[in-house]
mmCIF file of C-alpha atoms and ligand atoms in Angstrom:
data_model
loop_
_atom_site.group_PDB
_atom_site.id
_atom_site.type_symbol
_atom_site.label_atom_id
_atom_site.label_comp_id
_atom_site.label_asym_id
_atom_site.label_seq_id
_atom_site.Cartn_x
_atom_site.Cartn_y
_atom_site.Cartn_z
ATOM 1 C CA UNK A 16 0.000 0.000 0.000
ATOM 2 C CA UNK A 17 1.629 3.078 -0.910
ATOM 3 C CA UNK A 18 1.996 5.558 1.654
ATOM 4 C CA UNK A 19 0.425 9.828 1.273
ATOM 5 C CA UNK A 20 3.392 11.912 0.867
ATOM 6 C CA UNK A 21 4.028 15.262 0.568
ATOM 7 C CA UNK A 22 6.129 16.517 -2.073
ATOM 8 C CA UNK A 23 8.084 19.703 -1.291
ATOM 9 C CA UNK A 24 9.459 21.734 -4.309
ATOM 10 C CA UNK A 25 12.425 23.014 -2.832
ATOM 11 C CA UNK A 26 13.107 25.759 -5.879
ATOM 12 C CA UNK A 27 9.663 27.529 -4.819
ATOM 13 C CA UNK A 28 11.125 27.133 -1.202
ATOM 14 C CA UNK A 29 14.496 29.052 -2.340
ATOM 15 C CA UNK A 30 12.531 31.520 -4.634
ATOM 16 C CA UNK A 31 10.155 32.867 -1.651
ATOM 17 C CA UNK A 32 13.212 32.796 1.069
ATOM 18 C CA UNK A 33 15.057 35.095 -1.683
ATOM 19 C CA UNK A 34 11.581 37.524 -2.253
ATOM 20 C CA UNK A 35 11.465 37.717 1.467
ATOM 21 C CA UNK A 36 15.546 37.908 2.550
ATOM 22 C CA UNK A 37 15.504 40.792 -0.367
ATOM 23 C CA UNK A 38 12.508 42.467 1.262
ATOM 24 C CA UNK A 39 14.173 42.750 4.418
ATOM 25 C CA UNK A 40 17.761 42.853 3.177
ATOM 26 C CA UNK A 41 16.068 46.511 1.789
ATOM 27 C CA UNK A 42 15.027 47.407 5.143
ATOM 28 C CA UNK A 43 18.147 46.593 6.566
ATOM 29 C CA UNK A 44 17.194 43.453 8.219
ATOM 30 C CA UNK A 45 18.791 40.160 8.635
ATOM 31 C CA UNK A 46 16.345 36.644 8.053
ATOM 32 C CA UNK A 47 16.509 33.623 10.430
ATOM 33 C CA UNK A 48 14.268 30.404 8.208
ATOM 34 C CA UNK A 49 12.715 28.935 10.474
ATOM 35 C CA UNK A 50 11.835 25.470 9.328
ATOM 36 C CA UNK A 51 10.272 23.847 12.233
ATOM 37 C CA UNK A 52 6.549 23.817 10.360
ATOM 38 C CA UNK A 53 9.077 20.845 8.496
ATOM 39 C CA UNK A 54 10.564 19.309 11.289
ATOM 40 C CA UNK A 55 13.804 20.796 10.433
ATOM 41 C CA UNK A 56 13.896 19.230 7.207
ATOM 42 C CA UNK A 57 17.356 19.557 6.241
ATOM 43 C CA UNK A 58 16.893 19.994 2.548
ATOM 44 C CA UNK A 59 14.246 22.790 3.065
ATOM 45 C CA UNK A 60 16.572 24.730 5.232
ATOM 46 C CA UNK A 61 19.456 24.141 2.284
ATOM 47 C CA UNK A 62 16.846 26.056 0.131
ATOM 48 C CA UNK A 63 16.250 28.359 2.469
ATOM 49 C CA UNK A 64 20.364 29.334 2.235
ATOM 50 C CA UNK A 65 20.246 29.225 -0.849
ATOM 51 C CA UNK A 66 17.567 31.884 -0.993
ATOM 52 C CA UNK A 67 19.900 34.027 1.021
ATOM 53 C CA UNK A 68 18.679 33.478 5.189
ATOM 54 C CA UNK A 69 21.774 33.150 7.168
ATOM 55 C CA UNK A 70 20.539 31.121 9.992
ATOM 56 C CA UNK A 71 18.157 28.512 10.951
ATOM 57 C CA UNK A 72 15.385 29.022 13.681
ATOM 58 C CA UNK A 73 13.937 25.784 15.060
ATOM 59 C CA UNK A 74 11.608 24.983 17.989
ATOM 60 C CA UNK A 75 13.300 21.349 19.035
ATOM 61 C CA UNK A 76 16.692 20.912 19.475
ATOM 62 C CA UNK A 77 16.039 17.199 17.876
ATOM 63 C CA UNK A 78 15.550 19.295 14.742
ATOM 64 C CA UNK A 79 18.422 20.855 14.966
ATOM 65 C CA UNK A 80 20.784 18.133 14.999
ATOM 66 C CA UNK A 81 19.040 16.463 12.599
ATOM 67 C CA UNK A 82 20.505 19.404 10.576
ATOM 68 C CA UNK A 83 23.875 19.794 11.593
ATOM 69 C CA UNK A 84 24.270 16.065 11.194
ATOM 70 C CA UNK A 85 23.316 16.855 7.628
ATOM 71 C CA UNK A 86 26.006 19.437 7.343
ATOM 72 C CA UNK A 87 23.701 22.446 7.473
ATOM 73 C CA UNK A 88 26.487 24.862 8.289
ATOM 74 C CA UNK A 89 24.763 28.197 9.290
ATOM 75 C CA UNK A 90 24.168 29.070 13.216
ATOM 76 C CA UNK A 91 21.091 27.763 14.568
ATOM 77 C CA UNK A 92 18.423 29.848 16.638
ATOM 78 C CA UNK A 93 16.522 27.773 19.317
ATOM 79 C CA UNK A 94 12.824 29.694 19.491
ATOM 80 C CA UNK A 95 11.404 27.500 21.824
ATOM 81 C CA UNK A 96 12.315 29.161 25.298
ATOM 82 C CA UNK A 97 14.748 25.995 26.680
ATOM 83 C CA UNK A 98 13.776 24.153 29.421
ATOM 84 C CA UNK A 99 15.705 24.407 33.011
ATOM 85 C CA UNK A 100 16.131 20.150 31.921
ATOM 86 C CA UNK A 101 18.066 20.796 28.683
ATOM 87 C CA UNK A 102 20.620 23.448 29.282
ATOM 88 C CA UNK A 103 23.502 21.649 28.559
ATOM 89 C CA UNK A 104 21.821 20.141 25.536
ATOM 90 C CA UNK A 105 21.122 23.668 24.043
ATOM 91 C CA UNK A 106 24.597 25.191 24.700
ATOM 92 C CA UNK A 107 26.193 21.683 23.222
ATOM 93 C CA UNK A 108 23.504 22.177 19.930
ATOM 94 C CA UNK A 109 22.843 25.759 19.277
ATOM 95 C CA UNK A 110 24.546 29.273 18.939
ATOM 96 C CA UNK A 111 21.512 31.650 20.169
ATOM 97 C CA UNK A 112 18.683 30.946 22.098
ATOM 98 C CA UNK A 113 15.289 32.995 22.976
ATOM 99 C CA UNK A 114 15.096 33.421 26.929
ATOM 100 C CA UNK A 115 13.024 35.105 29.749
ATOM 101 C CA UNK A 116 13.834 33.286 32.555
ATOM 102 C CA UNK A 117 16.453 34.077 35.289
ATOM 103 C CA UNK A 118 16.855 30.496 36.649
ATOM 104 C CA UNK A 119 17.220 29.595 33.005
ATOM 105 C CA UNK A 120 20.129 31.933 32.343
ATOM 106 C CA UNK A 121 21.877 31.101 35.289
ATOM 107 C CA UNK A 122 21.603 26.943 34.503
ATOM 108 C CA UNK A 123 22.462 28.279 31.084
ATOM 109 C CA UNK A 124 25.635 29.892 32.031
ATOM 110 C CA UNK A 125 26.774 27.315 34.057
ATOM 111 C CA UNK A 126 26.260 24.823 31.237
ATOM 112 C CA UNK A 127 28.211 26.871 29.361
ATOM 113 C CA UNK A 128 30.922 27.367 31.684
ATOM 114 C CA UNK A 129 31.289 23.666 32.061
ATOM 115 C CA UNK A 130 31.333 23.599 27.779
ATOM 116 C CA UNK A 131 33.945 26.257 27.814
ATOM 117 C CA UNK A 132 31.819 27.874 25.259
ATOM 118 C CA UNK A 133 30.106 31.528 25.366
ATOM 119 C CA UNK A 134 26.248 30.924 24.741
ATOM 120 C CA UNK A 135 24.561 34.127 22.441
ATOM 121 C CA UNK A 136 20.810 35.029 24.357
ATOM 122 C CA UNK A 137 17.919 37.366 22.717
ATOM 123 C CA UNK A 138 15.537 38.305 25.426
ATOM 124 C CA UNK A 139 12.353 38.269 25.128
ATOM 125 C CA UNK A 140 9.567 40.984 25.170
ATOM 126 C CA UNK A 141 6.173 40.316 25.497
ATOM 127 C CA UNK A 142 4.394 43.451 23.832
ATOM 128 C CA UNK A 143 1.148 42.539 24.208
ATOM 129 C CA UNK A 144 0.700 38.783 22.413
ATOM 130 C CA UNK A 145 0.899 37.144 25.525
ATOM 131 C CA UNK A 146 3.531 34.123 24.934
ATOM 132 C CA UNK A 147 6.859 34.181 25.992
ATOM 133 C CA UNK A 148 8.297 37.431 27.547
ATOM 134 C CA UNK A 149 9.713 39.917 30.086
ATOM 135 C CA UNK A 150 6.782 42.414 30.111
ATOM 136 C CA UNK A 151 8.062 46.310 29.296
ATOM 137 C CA UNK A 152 9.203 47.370 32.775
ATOM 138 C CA UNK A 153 11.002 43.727 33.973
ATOM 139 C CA UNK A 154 13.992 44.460 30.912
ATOM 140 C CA UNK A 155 15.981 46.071 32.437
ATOM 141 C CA UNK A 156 16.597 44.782 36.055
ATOM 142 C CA UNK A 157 16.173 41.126 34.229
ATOM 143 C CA UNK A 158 19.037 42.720 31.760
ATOM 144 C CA UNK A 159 21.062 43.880 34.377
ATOM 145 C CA UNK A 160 21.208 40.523 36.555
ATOM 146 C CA UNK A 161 22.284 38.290 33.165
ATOM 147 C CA UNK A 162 25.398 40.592 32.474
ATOM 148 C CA UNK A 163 26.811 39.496 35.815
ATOM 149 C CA UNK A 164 26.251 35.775 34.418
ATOM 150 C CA UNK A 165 29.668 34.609 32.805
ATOM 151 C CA UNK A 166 29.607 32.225 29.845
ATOM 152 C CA UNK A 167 26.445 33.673 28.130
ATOM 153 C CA UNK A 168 26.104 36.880 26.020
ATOM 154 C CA UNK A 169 23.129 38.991 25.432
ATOM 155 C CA UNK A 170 22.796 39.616 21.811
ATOM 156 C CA UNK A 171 19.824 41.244 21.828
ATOM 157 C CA UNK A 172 16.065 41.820 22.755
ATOM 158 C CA UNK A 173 13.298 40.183 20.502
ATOM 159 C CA UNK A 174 9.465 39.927 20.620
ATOM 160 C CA UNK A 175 7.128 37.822 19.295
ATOM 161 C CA UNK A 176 3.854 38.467 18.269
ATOM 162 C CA UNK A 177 0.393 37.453 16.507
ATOM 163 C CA UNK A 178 1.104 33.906 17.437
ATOM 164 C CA UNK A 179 -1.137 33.711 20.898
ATOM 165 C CA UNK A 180 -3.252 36.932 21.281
ATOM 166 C CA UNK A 181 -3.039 37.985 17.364
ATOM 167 C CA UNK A 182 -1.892 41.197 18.313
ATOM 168 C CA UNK A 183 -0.497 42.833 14.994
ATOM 169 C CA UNK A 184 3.220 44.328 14.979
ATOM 170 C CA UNK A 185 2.820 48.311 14.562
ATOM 171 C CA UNK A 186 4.464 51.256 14.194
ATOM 172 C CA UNK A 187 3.904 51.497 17.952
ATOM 173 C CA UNK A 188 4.714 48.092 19.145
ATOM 174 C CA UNK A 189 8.364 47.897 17.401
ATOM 175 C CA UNK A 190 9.056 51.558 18.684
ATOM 176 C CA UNK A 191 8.111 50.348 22.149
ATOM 177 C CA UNK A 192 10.820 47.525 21.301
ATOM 178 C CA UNK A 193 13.541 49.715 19.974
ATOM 179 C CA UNK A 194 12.848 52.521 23.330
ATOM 180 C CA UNK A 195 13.129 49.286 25.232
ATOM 181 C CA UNK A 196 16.097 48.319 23.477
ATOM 182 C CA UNK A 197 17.718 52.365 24.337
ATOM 183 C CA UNK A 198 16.368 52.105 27.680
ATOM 184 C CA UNK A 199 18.880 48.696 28.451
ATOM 185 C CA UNK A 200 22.108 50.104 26.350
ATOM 186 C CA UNK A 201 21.573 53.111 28.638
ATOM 187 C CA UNK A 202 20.729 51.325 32.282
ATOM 188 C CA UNK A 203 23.256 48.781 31.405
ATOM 189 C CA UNK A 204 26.132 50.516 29.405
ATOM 190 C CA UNK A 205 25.509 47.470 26.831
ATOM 191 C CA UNK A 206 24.994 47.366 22.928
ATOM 192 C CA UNK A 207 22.576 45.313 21.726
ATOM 193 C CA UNK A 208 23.603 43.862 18.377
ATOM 194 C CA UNK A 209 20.034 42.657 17.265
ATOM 195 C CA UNK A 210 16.617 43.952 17.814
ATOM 196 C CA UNK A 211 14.544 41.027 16.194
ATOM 197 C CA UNK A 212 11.235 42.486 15.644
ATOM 198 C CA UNK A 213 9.240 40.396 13.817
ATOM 199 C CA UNK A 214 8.023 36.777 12.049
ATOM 200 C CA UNK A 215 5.741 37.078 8.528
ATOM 201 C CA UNK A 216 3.055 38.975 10.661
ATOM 202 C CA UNK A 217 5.676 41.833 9.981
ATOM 203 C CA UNK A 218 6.158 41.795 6.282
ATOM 204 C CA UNK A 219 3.163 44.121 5.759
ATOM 205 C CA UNK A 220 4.482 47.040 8.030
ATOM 206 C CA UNK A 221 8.151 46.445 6.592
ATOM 207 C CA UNK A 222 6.818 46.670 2.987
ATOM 208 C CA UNK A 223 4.977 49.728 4.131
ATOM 209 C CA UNK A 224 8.364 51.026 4.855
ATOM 210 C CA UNK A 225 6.792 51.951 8.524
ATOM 211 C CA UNK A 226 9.597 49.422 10.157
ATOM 212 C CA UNK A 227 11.427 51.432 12.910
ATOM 213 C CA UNK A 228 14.997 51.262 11.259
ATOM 214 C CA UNK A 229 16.934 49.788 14.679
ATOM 215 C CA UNK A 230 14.753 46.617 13.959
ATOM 216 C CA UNK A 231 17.118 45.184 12.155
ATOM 217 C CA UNK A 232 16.069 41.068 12.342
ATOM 218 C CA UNK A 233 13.107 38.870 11.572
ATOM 219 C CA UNK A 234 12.578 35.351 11.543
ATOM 220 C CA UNK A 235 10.318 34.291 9.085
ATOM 221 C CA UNK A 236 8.583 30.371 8.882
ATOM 222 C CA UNK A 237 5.110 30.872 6.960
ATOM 223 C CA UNK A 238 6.032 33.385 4.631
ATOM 224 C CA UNK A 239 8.816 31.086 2.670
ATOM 225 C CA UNK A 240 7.230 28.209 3.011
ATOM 226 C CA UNK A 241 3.583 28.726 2.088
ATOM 227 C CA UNK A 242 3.954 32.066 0.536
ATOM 228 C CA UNK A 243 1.752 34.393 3.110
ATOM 229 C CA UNK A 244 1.792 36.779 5.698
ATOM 230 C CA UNK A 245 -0.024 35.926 8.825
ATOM 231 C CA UNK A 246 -2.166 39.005 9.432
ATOM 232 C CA UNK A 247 -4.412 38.090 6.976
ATOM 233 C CA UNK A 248 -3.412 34.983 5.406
ATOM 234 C CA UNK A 249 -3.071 36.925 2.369
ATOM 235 C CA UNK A 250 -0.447 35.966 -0.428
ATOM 236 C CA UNK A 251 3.017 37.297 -0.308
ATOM 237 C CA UNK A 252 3.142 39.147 -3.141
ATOM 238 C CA UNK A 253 6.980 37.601 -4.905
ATOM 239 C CA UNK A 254 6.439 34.002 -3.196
ATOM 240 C CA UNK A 255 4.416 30.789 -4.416
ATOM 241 C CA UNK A 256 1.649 29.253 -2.093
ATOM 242 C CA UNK A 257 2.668 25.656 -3.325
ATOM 243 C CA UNK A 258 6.087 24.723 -2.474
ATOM 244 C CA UNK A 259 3.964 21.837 -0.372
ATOM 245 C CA UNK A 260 1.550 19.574 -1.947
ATOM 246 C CA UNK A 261 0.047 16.522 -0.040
ATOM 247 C CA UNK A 262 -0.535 13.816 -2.129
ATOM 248 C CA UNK A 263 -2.722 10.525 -0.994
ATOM 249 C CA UNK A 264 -4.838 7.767 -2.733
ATOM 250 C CA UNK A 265 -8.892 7.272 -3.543
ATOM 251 C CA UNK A 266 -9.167 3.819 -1.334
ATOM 252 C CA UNK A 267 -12.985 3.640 -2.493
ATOM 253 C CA UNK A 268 -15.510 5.925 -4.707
ATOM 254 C CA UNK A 269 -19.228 5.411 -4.628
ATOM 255 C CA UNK A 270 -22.140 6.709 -4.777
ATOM 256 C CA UNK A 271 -24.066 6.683 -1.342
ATOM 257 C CA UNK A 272 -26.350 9.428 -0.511
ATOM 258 C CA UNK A 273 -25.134 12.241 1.611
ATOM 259 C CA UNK A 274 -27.594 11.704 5.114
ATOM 260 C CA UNK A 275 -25.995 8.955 7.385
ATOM 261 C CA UNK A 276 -28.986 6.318 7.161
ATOM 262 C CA UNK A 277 -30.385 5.238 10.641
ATOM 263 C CA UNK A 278 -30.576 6.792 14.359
ATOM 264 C CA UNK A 279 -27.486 8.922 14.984
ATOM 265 C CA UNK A 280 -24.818 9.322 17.968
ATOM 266 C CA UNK A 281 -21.603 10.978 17.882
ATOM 267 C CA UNK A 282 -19.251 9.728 15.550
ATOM 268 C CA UNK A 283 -15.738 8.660 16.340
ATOM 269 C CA UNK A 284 -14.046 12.229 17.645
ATOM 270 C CA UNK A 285 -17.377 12.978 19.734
ATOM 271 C CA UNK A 286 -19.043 15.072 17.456
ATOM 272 C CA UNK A 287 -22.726 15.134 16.089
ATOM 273 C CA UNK A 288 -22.187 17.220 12.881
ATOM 274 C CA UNK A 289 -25.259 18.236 11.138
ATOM 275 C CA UNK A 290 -25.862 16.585 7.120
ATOM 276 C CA UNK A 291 -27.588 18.742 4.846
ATOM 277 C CA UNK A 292 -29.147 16.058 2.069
ATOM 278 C CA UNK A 293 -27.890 16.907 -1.246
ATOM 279 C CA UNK A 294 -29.368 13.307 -2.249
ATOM 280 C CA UNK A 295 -26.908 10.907 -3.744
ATOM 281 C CA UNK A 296 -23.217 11.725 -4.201
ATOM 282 C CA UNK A 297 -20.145 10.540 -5.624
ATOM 283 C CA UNK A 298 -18.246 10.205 -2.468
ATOM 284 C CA UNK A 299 -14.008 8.338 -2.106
ATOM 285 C CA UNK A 300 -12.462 7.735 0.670
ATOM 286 C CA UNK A 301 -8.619 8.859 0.439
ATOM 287 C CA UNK A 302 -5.887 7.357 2.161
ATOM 288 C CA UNK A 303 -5.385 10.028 4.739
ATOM 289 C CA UNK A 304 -6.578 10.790 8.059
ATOM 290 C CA UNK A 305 -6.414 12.319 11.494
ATOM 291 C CA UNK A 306 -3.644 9.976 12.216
ATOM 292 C CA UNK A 307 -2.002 11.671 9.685
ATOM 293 C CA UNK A 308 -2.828 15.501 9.289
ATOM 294 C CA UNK A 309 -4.726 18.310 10.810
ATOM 295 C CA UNK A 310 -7.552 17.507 8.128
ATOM 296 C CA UNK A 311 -9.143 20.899 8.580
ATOM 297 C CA UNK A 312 -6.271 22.487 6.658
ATOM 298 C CA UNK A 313 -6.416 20.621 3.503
ATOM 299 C CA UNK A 314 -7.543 22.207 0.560
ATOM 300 C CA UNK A 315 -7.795 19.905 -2.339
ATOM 301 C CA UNK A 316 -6.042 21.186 -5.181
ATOM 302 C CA UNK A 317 -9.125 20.567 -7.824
ATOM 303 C CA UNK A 318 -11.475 23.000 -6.740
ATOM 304 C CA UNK A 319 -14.420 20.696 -7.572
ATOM 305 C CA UNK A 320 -13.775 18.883 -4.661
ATOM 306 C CA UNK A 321 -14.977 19.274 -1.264
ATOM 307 C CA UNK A 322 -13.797 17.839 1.883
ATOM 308 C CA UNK A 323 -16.381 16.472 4.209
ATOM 309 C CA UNK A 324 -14.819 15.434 6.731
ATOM 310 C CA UNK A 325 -12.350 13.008 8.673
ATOM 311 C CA UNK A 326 -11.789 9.763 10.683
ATOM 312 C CA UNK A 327 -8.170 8.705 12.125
ATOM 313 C CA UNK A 328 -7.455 6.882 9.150
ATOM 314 C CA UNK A 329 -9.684 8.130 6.211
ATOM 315 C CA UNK A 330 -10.433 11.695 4.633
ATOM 316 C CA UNK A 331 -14.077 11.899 3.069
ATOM 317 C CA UNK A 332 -13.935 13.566 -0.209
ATOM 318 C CA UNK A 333 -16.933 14.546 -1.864
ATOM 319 C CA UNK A 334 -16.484 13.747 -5.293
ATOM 320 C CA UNK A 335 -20.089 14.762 -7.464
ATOM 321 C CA UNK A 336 -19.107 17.553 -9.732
ATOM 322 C CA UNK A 337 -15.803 15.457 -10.736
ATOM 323 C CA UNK A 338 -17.020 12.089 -10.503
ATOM 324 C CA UNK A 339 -16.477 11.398 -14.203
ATOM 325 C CA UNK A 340 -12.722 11.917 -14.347
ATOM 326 C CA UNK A 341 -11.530 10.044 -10.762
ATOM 327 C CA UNK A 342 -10.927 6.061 -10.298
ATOM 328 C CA UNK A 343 -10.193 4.062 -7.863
ATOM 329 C CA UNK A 344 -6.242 4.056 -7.196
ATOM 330 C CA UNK A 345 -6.146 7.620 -8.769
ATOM 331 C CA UNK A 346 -4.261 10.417 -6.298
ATOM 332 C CA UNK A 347 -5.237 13.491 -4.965
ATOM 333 C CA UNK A 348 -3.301 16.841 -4.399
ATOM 334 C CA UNK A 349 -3.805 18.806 -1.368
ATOM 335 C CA UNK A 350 -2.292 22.450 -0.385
ATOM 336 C CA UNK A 351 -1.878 22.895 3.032
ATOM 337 C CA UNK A 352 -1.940 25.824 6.168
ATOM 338 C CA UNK A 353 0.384 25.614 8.166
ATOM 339 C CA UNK A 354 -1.106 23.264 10.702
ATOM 340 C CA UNK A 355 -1.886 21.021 8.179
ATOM 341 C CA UNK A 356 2.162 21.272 7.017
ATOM 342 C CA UNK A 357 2.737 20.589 10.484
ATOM 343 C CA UNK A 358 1.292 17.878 10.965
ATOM 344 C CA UNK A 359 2.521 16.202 8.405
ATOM 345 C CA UNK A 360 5.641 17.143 8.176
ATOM 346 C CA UNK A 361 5.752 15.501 11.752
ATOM 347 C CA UNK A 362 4.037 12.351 10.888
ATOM 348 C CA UNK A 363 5.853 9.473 10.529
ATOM 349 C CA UNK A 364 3.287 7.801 7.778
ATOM 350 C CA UNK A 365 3.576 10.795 5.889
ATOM 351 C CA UNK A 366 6.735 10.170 3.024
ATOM 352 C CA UNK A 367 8.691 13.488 2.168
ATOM 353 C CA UNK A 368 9.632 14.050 -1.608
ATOM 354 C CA UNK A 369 11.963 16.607 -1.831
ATOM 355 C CA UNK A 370 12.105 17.922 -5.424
ATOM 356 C CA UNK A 371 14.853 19.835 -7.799
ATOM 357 C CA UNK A 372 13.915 21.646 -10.756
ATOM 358 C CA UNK A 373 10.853 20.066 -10.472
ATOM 359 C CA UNK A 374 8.401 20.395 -13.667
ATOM 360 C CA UNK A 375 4.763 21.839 -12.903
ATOM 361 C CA UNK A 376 3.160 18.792 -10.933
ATOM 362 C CA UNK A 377 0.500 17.128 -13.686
ATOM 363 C CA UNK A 378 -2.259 16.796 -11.773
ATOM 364 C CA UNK A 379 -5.669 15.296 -12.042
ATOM 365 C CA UNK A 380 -6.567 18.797 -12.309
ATOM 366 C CA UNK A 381 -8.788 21.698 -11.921
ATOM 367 C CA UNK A 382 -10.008 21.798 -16.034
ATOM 368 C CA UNK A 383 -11.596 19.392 -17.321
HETATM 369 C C1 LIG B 401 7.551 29.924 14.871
HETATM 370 C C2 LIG B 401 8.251 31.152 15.243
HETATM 371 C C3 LIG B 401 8.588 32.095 14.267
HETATM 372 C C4 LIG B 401 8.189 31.956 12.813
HETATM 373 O O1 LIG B 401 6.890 32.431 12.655
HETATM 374 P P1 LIG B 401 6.179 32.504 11.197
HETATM 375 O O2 LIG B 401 4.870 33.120 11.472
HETATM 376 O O3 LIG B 401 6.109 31.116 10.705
HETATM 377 O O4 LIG B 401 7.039 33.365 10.352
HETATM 378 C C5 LIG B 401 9.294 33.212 14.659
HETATM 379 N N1 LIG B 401 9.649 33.407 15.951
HETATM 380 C C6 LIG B 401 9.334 32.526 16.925
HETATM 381 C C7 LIG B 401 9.739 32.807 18.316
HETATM 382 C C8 LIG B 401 8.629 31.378 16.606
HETATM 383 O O5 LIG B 401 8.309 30.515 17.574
#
């Protein structure tokens, strides 16, 4: 039985790290790819270099050997905050971590001491999003205690936002960042080498030209490897949405009307979803499920088709207005959000196709 996969054309991937490195390389910012939406996948962060980023972020430090061990030479960013568990782990696998924790810093420094190695640190802001952070007035005094810790060096400040709250960068938050930013060189006779201000929720206000010009680093995930900006989902204008295409197989196509015959209960995730009755349909069952991919962020490539819905192991595709040109054992393409990418990227039943100079995929397309 073959297996879904998701091929990833790794030319799109290099093309929209290039549109968005020479966006920012304008604005006189530096771009960290961060490739954990692939696991670290080592060949998407070689395309990533190759569209100009010149170092890696990654949530899991798993990910991160996985791509030193493939001789992906740039530094590496840890974004996750580390835990007080893995310090010696994260000084022994990456250059620069994110931090906002004291006790963290000071295991951190020891760890580091014990390495004989100096350990780079951006501290984190919280401006508003409500994730990780030092809130506003807690920079400095946090600031000043970490110089006195030997073995580590603070780099820089850095904030995150629209990833919990959905609180938009603006003009006002990244000038908060960079009078933050004065405020510590000041208190703590200290320059700060980066200010990194934003991930692809920023690209709008950079392209606007409204970036505050001490913000001078992003780190940018979505945006290179599906092609948008996270405000609004909208389409990076310069990058292609389908560097990622999920590909899995019709298991079964029939015809079988479209109200669940019989007295109802919840299905198998708990749910009692409503059926309208559009009488009979052409309905396959594809070879991909929950066990596979956050279903919900599918979108099947041949916009005839419509998704309705999921069990662990099957995705119900409703077939009618393309029955005609579909078999049994025929694939179907899928583009994905970025949960969806996830998800799969993560799954170990999901097969990764990495492709070079790839031709146009020939699908079972959207014309007939
Ligand atoms: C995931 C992550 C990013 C990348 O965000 P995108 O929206 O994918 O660009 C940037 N910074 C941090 C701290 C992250 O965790």
């Amino acid at each position: 039985m073959s297996h879904p996969y998701v091929t990833i054309d790794l030319d799109t991937i290099e093309h929209n790290a290039r549109a968005v490195v020479e966006l920012c390389r304008a604005h006189g910012m530096a771009v960290t790819g961060v490739t954990k939406g692939t696991a670290g996948h080592p060949e998407v962060a070689r395309a990533m270099i190759r569209g100009g980023v010149t170092s890696i972020g990654e949530s899991q430090l798993e990910n991160v050997r996985r791509l030193t061990q493939a001789g992906v030479g740039v530094p590496c960013l840890l974004l996750r905050l580390p835990s007080l568990s893995e310090v010696d782990d994260v000084v022994r696998t990456v250059e620069v971590s994110l931090n906002s924790e004291l006790p963290v810093l000071e295991r951190l420094s020891r760890a580091a001491r014990r390495q004989h190695r100096v350990h780079d640190v951006l501290v984190m802001v919280d401006l508003g999003d409500l994730r990780e952070g030092l809130w506003s007035h807690e920079v400095v005094p946090f600031i000043s205690k970490a110089l006195s810790l030997p073995g580590i060096r603070i780099v820089g400040l850095g904030t995150n936002l629209a990833c919990f709250g959905g609180v938009v960068p603006s003009v006002e938050n990244m000038t908060r960042l960079v009078e933050i930013a004065t405020a510590v060189e000041r208190s703590c006779d200290l320059k700060l080498e980066w200010i990194s201000g934003v991930n692809s929720s920023g690209l709008n206000l950079l392209a606007a030209g409204s970036m505050p010009t001490r913000i001078n680093h992003a780190r940018i995930g979505e945006a290179i490897l599906l092609g948008r900006e996270t405000t609004h989902r909208q389409p990076w204008p310069g990058t292609a949405l389908d560097a990622f295409v999920l590909h899995a197989d019709i298991l079964e196509l029939k015809q079988k009307p479209s109200v669940p015959v019989g007295t109802r209960s919840e299905d198998a995730f708990g749910h009692l979803t409503p059926f309208a009755n559009h009488g009979l349909m052409t309905r396959a069952l594809v070879n991909i499920g929950r066990e596979e991919v956050s279903v919900e962020g599918l979108t099947p490539r041949d916009s005839r088709l419509k998704i309705l819905g999921a069990s662990s192991s099957y995705l119900v595709v409703d077939m009618t207005a393309a029955a005609e040109c579909y078999h049994v054992g025929d694939e179907l393409t899928f583009t994905l959000n970025y949960a969806a990418l996830l998800s799969a990227m993560t799954s170990e039943y999901v097969r990764k196709r990495p492709l070079r100079n790839a031709p146009p995929l020939i699908a079972t397309t959207t014309e007939t």
